[in-house]
């Protein structure tokens, strides 16, 4: 269970009491998180139950929290279902618990998707386009602490240690990405989610009920969000753990996106490079988490290897001058 900061019942009960939500009926640590501590909390007032998520922020500078609060409030106001921070009786949205910044947010209905259909992929594309449209002209701004340049720098460091066995093919691949980023292409930007994996979406059937965990959000290429989603939602692995591209799901995701926003020629030109960058981003960050926390049994550590295999697949497609139909 990924609870970095354990909490006792009386600590949660006291925290909840400042929100006028009635009595706390139950709480439970949430499994699967890799960066923050989260608890499900159920309250009841006049016989009516309500479900919440209590989040303790474990990573990142505290002074950036107002950005996330304002972003989620803005998306909520735009009609997108997101876990905006609830104000307490003193109108405070950011509080502290056990020395950590703490937020209380509505618990979105539904479940994390397991079976990805073209219909669900289409709905995801629509949701992404709505978010990008809602934030492309906003004054909100944040620079990522895991920028494309950071990704390549960290990958080169890992190449000298944990990834030495990949030296022959990975070194030239990193050099090519670094060269690409020296003169980055002009592509549309907005606030992007930056981490929209299946476990950060809540669905019912083929409908997206909402999206959670915006703590990697920043102003960046909207195409990066598309690539991150494709790399998780539209890829599966065969029995030998080799990645398989689900083309119908990719086509459906793009079809949904195009109902609101169209891709530019520059985005089409650089799509395969963006897929590589997105795969490398999570190969790096998961490898770092693996090194730091693999010995801690109570913390979920996600295997970095699938993203290494996916990055290599995209590299091979690039070297073979693959067309859109090949991926």
mmCIF file of C-alpha atoms in Angstrom:
data_model
loop_
_atom_site.group_PDB
_atom_site.id
_atom_site.type_symbol
_atom_site.label_atom_id
_atom_site.label_comp_id
_atom_site.label_asym_id
_atom_site.label_seq_id
_atom_site.Cartn_x
_atom_site.Cartn_y
_atom_site.Cartn_z
ATOM 1 C CA UNK A 1 0.000 0.000 0.000
ATOM 2 C CA UNK A 2 1.464 3.351 -1.024
ATOM 3 C CA UNK A 3 0.950 5.352 2.150
ATOM 4 C CA UNK A 4 4.145 7.300 2.682
ATOM 5 C CA UNK A 5 2.799 9.128 5.762
ATOM 6 C CA UNK A 6 0.637 6.865 7.981
ATOM 7 C CA UNK A 7 -2.305 8.511 9.734
ATOM 8 C CA UNK A 8 -4.299 7.420 12.758
ATOM 9 C CA UNK A 9 -8.080 7.528 12.873
ATOM 10 C CA UNK A 10 -8.189 10.381 15.384
ATOM 11 C CA UNK A 11 -5.872 12.485 13.186
ATOM 12 C CA UNK A 12 -8.122 12.066 10.155
ATOM 13 C CA UNK A 13 -11.267 12.613 12.212
ATOM 14 C CA UNK A 14 -9.908 15.890 13.603
ATOM 15 C CA UNK A 15 -8.887 17.049 10.119
ATOM 16 C CA UNK A 16 -12.330 16.263 8.658
ATOM 17 C CA UNK A 17 -14.144 18.056 11.487
ATOM 18 C CA UNK A 18 -13.195 21.435 9.999
ATOM 19 C CA UNK A 19 -15.278 20.840 6.863
ATOM 20 C CA UNK A 20 -18.821 20.592 8.310
ATOM 21 C CA UNK A 21 -19.352 17.283 6.517
ATOM 22 C CA UNK A 22 -20.878 15.373 9.397
ATOM 23 C CA UNK A 23 -19.319 12.382 11.106
ATOM 24 C CA UNK A 24 -16.497 10.340 9.667
ATOM 25 C CA UNK A 25 -17.686 6.770 9.140
ATOM 26 C CA UNK A 26 -14.608 5.127 7.651
ATOM 27 C CA UNK A 27 -11.204 5.671 6.082
ATOM 28 C CA UNK A 28 -8.785 3.541 4.085
ATOM 29 C CA UNK A 29 -5.327 4.040 2.616
ATOM 30 C CA UNK A 30 -5.360 3.972 -1.192
ATOM 31 C CA UNK A 31 -3.167 1.402 -2.901
ATOM 32 C CA UNK A 32 -1.117 2.016 -5.990
ATOM 33 C CA UNK A 33 0.029 5.614 -5.630
ATOM 34 C CA UNK A 34 3.665 6.301 -6.393
ATOM 35 C CA UNK A 35 4.157 9.905 -5.275
ATOM 36 C CA UNK A 36 1.559 11.116 -2.739
ATOM 37 C CA UNK A 37 -0.278 9.660 0.243
ATOM 38 C CA UNK A 38 -4.024 9.225 -0.309
ATOM 39 C CA UNK A 39 -6.893 8.029 1.874
ATOM 40 C CA UNK A 40 -10.518 7.315 1.030
ATOM 41 C CA UNK A 41 -12.739 8.956 3.646
ATOM 42 C CA UNK A 42 -16.488 8.453 4.050
ATOM 43 C CA UNK A 43 -18.626 10.923 6.003
ATOM 44 C CA UNK A 44 -22.328 10.926 6.832
ATOM 45 C CA UNK A 45 -24.719 13.760 7.614
ATOM 46 C CA UNK A 46 -28.464 13.288 8.169
ATOM 47 C CA UNK A 47 -28.157 9.759 6.855
ATOM 48 C CA UNK A 48 -26.482 10.882 3.620
ATOM 49 C CA UNK A 49 -23.063 9.430 2.846
ATOM 50 C CA UNK A 50 -20.374 11.324 0.975
ATOM 51 C CA UNK A 51 -17.025 10.060 -0.268
ATOM 52 C CA UNK A 52 -13.798 12.030 -0.285
ATOM 53 C CA UNK A 53 -10.082 11.672 -0.951
ATOM 54 C CA UNK A 54 -7.626 13.072 1.576
ATOM 55 C CA UNK A 55 -4.266 13.747 -0.097
ATOM 56 C CA UNK A 56 -0.965 14.502 1.595
ATOM 57 C CA UNK A 57 1.498 16.062 -0.843
ATOM 58 C CA UNK A 58 4.811 14.239 -0.576
ATOM 59 C CA UNK A 59 6.763 15.575 -3.559
ATOM 60 C CA UNK A 60 7.376 18.981 -5.086
ATOM 61 C CA UNK A 61 7.674 22.533 -3.732
ATOM 62 C CA UNK A 62 4.855 23.698 -1.527
ATOM 63 C CA UNK A 63 4.796 27.117 -3.168
ATOM 64 C CA UNK A 64 3.409 25.526 -6.357
ATOM 65 C CA UNK A 65 0.292 24.187 -4.671
ATOM 66 C CA UNK A 66 -1.770 27.329 -5.416
ATOM 67 C CA UNK A 67 -1.244 26.597 -9.119
ATOM 68 C CA UNK A 68 -2.795 23.139 -8.759
ATOM 69 C CA UNK A 69 -5.660 24.476 -6.654
ATOM 70 C CA UNK A 70 -6.433 27.209 -9.204
ATOM 71 C CA UNK A 71 -6.081 24.798 -12.138
ATOM 72 C CA UNK A 72 -8.513 22.278 -10.704
ATOM 73 C CA UNK A 73 -10.988 24.992 -9.755
ATOM 74 C CA UNK A 74 -10.741 26.373 -13.307
ATOM 75 C CA UNK A 75 -11.321 22.939 -14.873
ATOM 76 C CA UNK A 76 -14.218 22.297 -12.501
ATOM 77 C CA UNK A 77 -15.752 25.637 -13.497
ATOM 78 C CA UNK A 78 -15.293 24.679 -17.175
ATOM 79 C CA UNK A 79 -17.470 21.618 -16.617
ATOM 80 C CA UNK A 80 -14.725 18.991 -16.416
ATOM 81 C CA UNK A 81 -15.056 16.418 -13.657
ATOM 82 C CA UNK A 82 -11.916 16.777 -11.532
ATOM 83 C CA UNK A 83 -11.146 16.481 -7.792
ATOM 84 C CA UNK A 84 -11.046 20.178 -6.902
ATOM 85 C CA UNK A 85 -9.930 21.103 -3.369
ATOM 86 C CA UNK A 86 -12.774 21.635 -0.934
ATOM 87 C CA UNK A 87 -12.584 24.775 1.252
ATOM 88 C CA UNK A 88 -12.875 24.234 5.000
ATOM 89 C CA UNK A 89 -15.059 26.338 7.300
ATOM 90 C CA UNK A 90 -12.366 29.045 7.191
ATOM 91 C CA UNK A 91 -12.281 28.954 3.349
ATOM 92 C CA UNK A 92 -8.839 27.360 3.373
ATOM 93 C CA UNK A 93 -8.221 24.871 0.561
ATOM 94 C CA UNK A 94 -4.622 24.011 1.467
ATOM 95 C CA UNK A 95 -4.075 22.782 5.003
ATOM 96 C CA UNK A 96 -1.390 20.770 6.789
ATOM 97 C CA UNK A 97 -1.399 17.360 8.429
ATOM 98 C CA UNK A 98 1.591 15.511 9.899
ATOM 99 C CA UNK A 99 3.887 18.162 8.446
ATOM 100 C CA UNK A 100 2.531 17.700 4.910
ATOM 101 C CA UNK A 101 0.312 19.973 2.798
ATOM 102 C CA UNK A 102 -3.113 18.340 2.783
ATOM 103 C CA UNK A 103 -6.177 18.631 0.541
ATOM 104 C CA UNK A 104 -9.682 17.195 0.770
ATOM 105 C CA UNK A 105 -11.320 16.500 -2.580
ATOM 106 C CA UNK A 106 -14.531 14.852 -3.826
ATOM 107 C CA UNK A 107 -14.141 11.183 -4.697
ATOM 108 C CA UNK A 108 -15.077 10.728 -8.340
ATOM 109 C CA UNK A 109 -17.411 7.811 -9.193
ATOM 110 C CA UNK A 110 -16.405 4.854 -11.309
ATOM 111 C CA UNK A 111 -13.369 2.614 -11.540
ATOM 112 C CA UNK A 112 -9.963 2.656 -13.175
ATOM 113 C CA UNK A 113 -10.280 1.150 -16.664
ATOM 114 C CA UNK A 114 -8.871 -2.296 -17.327
ATOM 115 C CA UNK A 115 -10.254 -3.143 -20.774
ATOM 116 C CA UNK A 116 -9.591 -0.330 -23.253
ATOM 117 C CA UNK A 117 -12.028 -0.211 -26.159
ATOM 118 C CA UNK A 118 -12.054 2.117 -29.168
ATOM 119 C CA UNK A 119 -15.167 3.747 -27.682
ATOM 120 C CA UNK A 120 -13.375 4.499 -24.417
ATOM 121 C CA UNK A 121 -10.314 5.728 -26.321
ATOM 122 C CA UNK A 122 -12.571 8.095 -28.276
ATOM 123 C CA UNK A 123 -14.011 9.436 -25.020
ATOM 124 C CA UNK A 124 -10.484 9.969 -23.685
ATOM 125 C CA UNK A 125 -9.565 11.954 -26.791
ATOM 126 C CA UNK A 126 -12.594 14.195 -26.292
ATOM 127 C CA UNK A 127 -11.703 14.740 -22.627
ATOM 128 C CA UNK A 128 -8.109 15.661 -23.467
ATOM 129 C CA UNK A 129 -9.205 18.129 -26.132
ATOM 130 C CA UNK A 130 -11.653 19.778 -23.717
ATOM 131 C CA UNK A 131 -8.909 20.202 -21.125
ATOM 132 C CA UNK A 132 -6.440 21.596 -23.653
ATOM 133 C CA UNK A 133 -9.038 24.001 -25.040
ATOM 134 C CA UNK A 134 -9.949 25.172 -21.535
ATOM 135 C CA UNK A 135 -6.338 25.990 -20.626
ATOM 136 C CA UNK A 136 -4.599 27.058 -23.847
ATOM 137 C CA UNK A 137 -5.290 30.764 -23.204
ATOM 138 C CA UNK A 138 -5.216 30.741 -19.415
ATOM 139 C CA UNK A 139 -2.811 32.867 -17.388
ATOM 140 C CA UNK A 140 -1.989 29.804 -15.303
ATOM 141 C CA UNK A 141 1.571 28.682 -15.825
ATOM 142 C CA UNK A 142 3.976 26.106 -14.407
ATOM 143 C CA UNK A 143 7.282 24.741 -15.624
ATOM 144 C CA UNK A 144 7.722 21.005 -15.233
ATOM 145 C CA UNK A 145 10.462 19.707 -12.945
ATOM 146 C CA UNK A 146 10.649 16.758 -15.366
ATOM 147 C CA UNK A 147 11.100 18.677 -18.602
ATOM 148 C CA UNK A 148 12.215 17.050 -21.877
ATOM 149 C CA UNK A 149 15.767 18.259 -21.221
ATOM 150 C CA UNK A 150 15.669 16.752 -17.720
ATOM 151 C CA UNK A 151 14.506 13.440 -19.211
ATOM 152 C CA UNK A 152 17.451 13.197 -21.606
ATOM 153 C CA UNK A 153 19.961 14.317 -18.958
ATOM 154 C CA UNK A 154 18.731 11.722 -16.467
ATOM 155 C CA UNK A 155 18.639 9.016 -19.133
ATOM 156 C CA UNK A 156 22.286 9.679 -19.974
ATOM 157 C CA UNK A 157 23.146 9.361 -16.295
ATOM 158 C CA UNK A 158 21.332 6.003 -16.095
ATOM 159 C CA UNK A 159 23.146 4.885 -19.234
ATOM 160 C CA UNK A 160 26.373 5.049 -17.204
ATOM 161 C CA UNK A 161 24.909 2.885 -14.424
ATOM 162 C CA UNK A 162 21.723 0.795 -14.529
ATOM 163 C CA UNK A 163 21.309 0.907 -18.311
ATOM 164 C CA UNK A 164 24.849 0.021 -19.404
ATOM 165 C CA UNK A 165 23.592 -3.094 -21.188
ATOM 166 C CA UNK A 166 21.587 -0.817 -23.516
ATOM 167 C CA UNK A 167 24.597 1.307 -24.474
ATOM 168 C CA UNK A 168 24.868 0.226 -28.117
ATOM 169 C CA UNK A 169 21.378 1.225 -29.216
ATOM 170 C CA UNK A 170 20.362 3.713 -26.513
ATOM 171 C CA UNK A 171 23.306 6.135 -26.722
ATOM 172 C CA UNK A 172 22.619 7.144 -30.344
ATOM 173 C CA UNK A 173 18.880 7.308 -29.623
ATOM 174 C CA UNK A 174 19.496 9.762 -26.767
ATOM 175 C CA UNK A 175 21.855 11.796 -28.942
ATOM 176 C CA UNK A 176 19.168 12.120 -31.594
ATOM 177 C CA UNK A 177 16.544 13.197 -29.052
ATOM 178 C CA UNK A 178 18.964 15.738 -27.577
ATOM 179 C CA UNK A 179 19.629 17.162 -31.039
ATOM 180 C CA UNK A 180 15.879 17.370 -31.672
ATOM 181 C CA UNK A 181 15.391 19.321 -28.439
ATOM 182 C CA UNK A 182 18.186 21.770 -29.279
ATOM 183 C CA UNK A 183 15.797 23.435 -31.736
ATOM 184 C CA UNK A 184 12.397 22.259 -30.523
ATOM 185 C CA UNK A 185 9.543 22.416 -33.028
ATOM 186 C CA UNK A 186 6.735 24.933 -32.710
ATOM 187 C CA UNK A 187 3.634 23.070 -31.593
ATOM 188 C CA UNK A 188 0.452 23.991 -29.671
ATOM 189 C CA UNK A 189 0.775 24.329 -25.900
ATOM 190 C CA UNK A 190 -1.648 24.436 -23.005
ATOM 191 C CA UNK A 191 -1.732 23.176 -19.450
ATOM 192 C CA UNK A 192 -1.353 19.424 -19.855
ATOM 193 C CA UNK A 193 -2.036 16.668 -17.348
ATOM 194 C CA UNK A 194 1.351 15.068 -17.895
ATOM 195 C CA UNK A 195 0.472 11.756 -16.206
ATOM 196 C CA UNK A 196 -2.873 10.606 -17.584
ATOM 197 C CA UNK A 197 -2.440 6.883 -17.141
ATOM 198 C CA UNK A 198 -5.369 4.512 -16.725
ATOM 199 C CA UNK A 199 -5.030 4.675 -12.945
ATOM 200 C CA UNK A 200 -5.592 8.446 -13.091
ATOM 201 C CA UNK A 201 -8.958 8.141 -14.819
ATOM 202 C CA UNK A 202 -12.331 7.074 -13.454
ATOM 203 C CA UNK A 203 -14.673 5.424 -15.937
ATOM 204 C CA UNK A 204 -18.035 3.695 -16.186
ATOM 205 C CA UNK A 205 -18.305 1.494 -19.245
ATOM 206 C CA UNK A 206 -17.054 3.574 -22.159
ATOM 207 C CA UNK A 207 -17.540 6.926 -20.424
ATOM 208 C CA UNK A 208 -14.874 9.041 -18.704
ATOM 209 C CA UNK A 209 -16.318 10.072 -15.325
ATOM 210 C CA UNK A 210 -13.336 12.199 -14.409
ATOM 211 C CA UNK A 211 -9.569 12.531 -14.203
ATOM 212 C CA UNK A 212 -7.460 12.700 -11.031
ATOM 213 C CA UNK A 213 -3.875 13.395 -9.889
ATOM 214 C CA UNK A 214 -2.820 16.607 -11.626
ATOM 215 C CA UNK A 215 0.415 17.026 -9.667
ATOM 216 C CA UNK A 216 2.529 16.619 -12.808
ATOM 217 C CA UNK A 217 0.515 19.226 -14.738
ATOM 218 C CA UNK A 218 2.434 22.014 -16.471
ATOM 219 C CA UNK A 219 2.352 24.235 -19.538
ATOM 220 C CA UNK A 220 3.717 22.181 -22.367
ATOM 221 C CA UNK A 221 3.112 20.559 -25.721
ATOM 222 C CA UNK A 222 -0.431 19.217 -25.957
ATOM 223 C CA UNK A 223 0.990 16.447 -28.137
ATOM 224 C CA UNK A 224 2.924 15.171 -25.107
ATOM 225 C CA UNK A 225 -0.371 14.485 -23.339
ATOM 226 C CA UNK A 226 -1.534 12.555 -26.398
ATOM 227 C CA UNK A 227 1.682 10.509 -26.456
ATOM 228 C CA UNK A 228 1.524 9.717 -22.733
ATOM 229 C CA UNK A 229 -2.054 8.463 -23.131
ATOM 230 C CA UNK A 230 -1.243 6.374 -26.197
ATOM 231 C CA UNK A 231 1.717 4.769 -24.405
ATOM 232 C CA UNK A 232 -0.526 3.498 -21.620
ATOM 233 C CA UNK A 233 -4.053 3.250 -23.028
ATOM 234 C CA UNK A 234 -3.221 2.014 -26.542
ATOM 235 C CA UNK A 235 -0.346 -0.389 -25.873
ATOM 236 C CA UNK A 236 -0.471 -3.886 -24.423
ATOM 237 C CA UNK A 237 2.176 -6.567 -24.021
ATOM 238 C CA UNK A 238 2.363 -10.112 -25.344
ATOM 239 C CA UNK A 239 3.408 -13.185 -23.345
ATOM 240 C CA UNK A 240 7.074 -12.321 -23.793
ATOM 241 C CA UNK A 241 6.383 -8.778 -22.521
ATOM 242 C CA UNK A 242 6.958 -7.167 -25.902
ATOM 243 C CA UNK A 243 4.765 -4.122 -26.627
ATOM 244 C CA UNK A 244 1.917 -4.378 -29.119
ATOM 245 C CA UNK A 245 0.386 -1.246 -30.625
ATOM 246 C CA UNK A 246 -3.419 -1.191 -30.603
ATOM 247 C CA UNK A 247 -3.986 0.868 -33.730
ATOM 248 C CA UNK A 248 -7.794 0.970 -33.503
ATOM 249 C CA UNK A 249 -7.562 2.538 -30.062
ATOM 250 C CA UNK A 250 -5.027 5.123 -31.270
ATOM 251 C CA UNK A 251 -7.238 6.005 -34.234
ATOM 252 C CA UNK A 252 -10.257 6.326 -31.926
ATOM 253 C CA UNK A 253 -8.348 8.549 -29.477
ATOM 254 C CA UNK A 254 -7.327 10.891 -32.292
ATOM 255 C CA UNK A 255 -10.849 10.824 -33.705
ATOM 256 C CA UNK A 256 -12.244 11.932 -30.354
ATOM 257 C CA UNK A 257 -9.613 14.650 -30.018
ATOM 258 C CA UNK A 258 -10.385 16.002 -33.498
ATOM 259 C CA UNK A 259 -14.037 16.576 -32.606
ATOM 260 C CA UNK A 260 -12.743 19.634 -30.722
ATOM 261 C CA UNK A 261 -9.127 20.284 -31.780
ATOM 262 C CA UNK A 262 -7.159 19.430 -34.912
ATOM 263 C CA UNK A 263 -3.497 18.520 -35.000
ATOM 264 C CA UNK A 264 -1.125 20.832 -36.844
ATOM 265 C CA UNK A 265 1.257 19.664 -39.587
ATOM 266 C CA UNK A 266 4.144 20.124 -37.135
ATOM 267 C CA UNK A 267 2.481 17.793 -34.629
ATOM 268 C CA UNK A 268 1.977 15.128 -37.283
ATOM 269 C CA UNK A 269 5.604 15.459 -38.373
ATOM 270 C CA UNK A 270 7.008 15.028 -34.869
ATOM 271 C CA UNK A 271 4.574 12.405 -33.531
ATOM 272 C CA UNK A 272 7.027 9.512 -33.446
ATOM 273 C CA UNK A 273 9.659 11.616 -31.669
ATOM 274 C CA UNK A 274 7.051 12.629 -29.104
ATOM 275 C CA UNK A 275 6.093 9.006 -28.505
ATOM 276 C CA UNK A 276 9.762 8.260 -27.816
ATOM 277 C CA UNK A 277 10.120 11.223 -25.466
ATOM 278 C CA UNK A 278 6.982 10.211 -23.542
ATOM 279 C CA UNK A 279 8.163 6.597 -23.207
ATOM 280 C CA UNK A 280 11.615 7.731 -22.068
ATOM 281 C CA UNK A 281 10.092 10.121 -19.519
ATOM 282 C CA UNK A 282 8.488 7.255 -17.595
ATOM 283 C CA UNK A 283 11.305 4.792 -18.158
ATOM 284 C CA UNK A 284 13.552 7.308 -16.390
ATOM 285 C CA UNK A 285 11.225 8.267 -13.539
ATOM 286 C CA UNK A 286 10.218 4.671 -12.798
ATOM 287 C CA UNK A 287 13.846 3.540 -12.869
ATOM 288 C CA UNK A 288 14.684 6.253 -10.339
ATOM 289 C CA UNK A 289 11.775 5.221 -8.107
ATOM 290 C CA UNK A 290 12.860 1.591 -8.417
ATOM 291 C CA UNK A 291 16.335 2.475 -7.167
ATOM 292 C CA UNK A 292 15.019 4.549 -4.288
ATOM 293 C CA UNK A 293 12.073 2.526 -3.011
ATOM 294 C CA UNK A 294 12.157 -1.063 -4.282
ATOM 295 C CA UNK A 295 13.273 -2.336 -0.872
ATOM 296 C CA UNK A 296 10.260 -0.716 0.845
ATOM 297 C CA UNK A 297 7.549 -3.358 0.614
ATOM 298 C CA UNK A 298 4.734 -1.023 1.688
ATOM 299 C CA UNK A 299 5.257 1.246 -1.336
ATOM 300 C CA UNK A 300 4.073 0.420 -4.841
ATOM 301 C CA UNK A 301 7.001 0.638 -7.265
ATOM 302 C CA UNK A 302 6.091 0.269 -10.922
ATOM 303 C CA UNK A 303 8.357 -1.746 -13.187
ATOM 304 C CA UNK A 304 10.332 0.562 -15.518
ATOM 305 C CA UNK A 305 11.168 -2.190 -18.037
ATOM 306 C CA UNK A 306 7.984 -1.968 -20.189
ATOM 307 C CA UNK A 307 8.750 1.644 -21.036
ATOM 308 C CA UNK A 308 12.285 0.677 -22.017
ATOM 309 C CA UNK A 309 10.895 -1.910 -24.434
ATOM 310 C CA UNK A 310 8.390 0.612 -25.777
ATOM 311 C CA UNK A 311 11.079 3.261 -26.291
ATOM 312 C CA UNK A 312 13.173 0.735 -28.198
ATOM 313 C CA UNK A 313 10.201 -0.224 -30.390
ATOM 314 C CA UNK A 314 9.662 3.423 -31.355
ATOM 315 C CA UNK A 315 13.387 3.817 -32.009
ATOM 316 C CA UNK A 316 13.320 0.857 -34.391
ATOM 317 C CA UNK A 317 10.249 2.250 -36.156
ATOM 318 C CA UNK A 318 12.036 5.560 -36.573
ATOM 319 C CA UNK A 319 15.155 3.916 -37.999
ATOM 320 C CA UNK A 320 12.997 1.987 -40.461
ATOM 321 C CA UNK A 321 11.323 5.227 -41.617
ATOM 322 C CA UNK A 322 7.976 3.885 -40.482
ATOM 323 C CA UNK A 323 4.838 5.568 -41.779
ATOM 324 C CA UNK A 324 1.812 6.418 -39.660
ATOM 325 C CA UNK A 325 0.234 3.104 -40.662
ATOM 326 C CA UNK A 326 3.158 1.186 -39.107
ATOM 327 C CA UNK A 327 2.438 2.414 -35.604
#
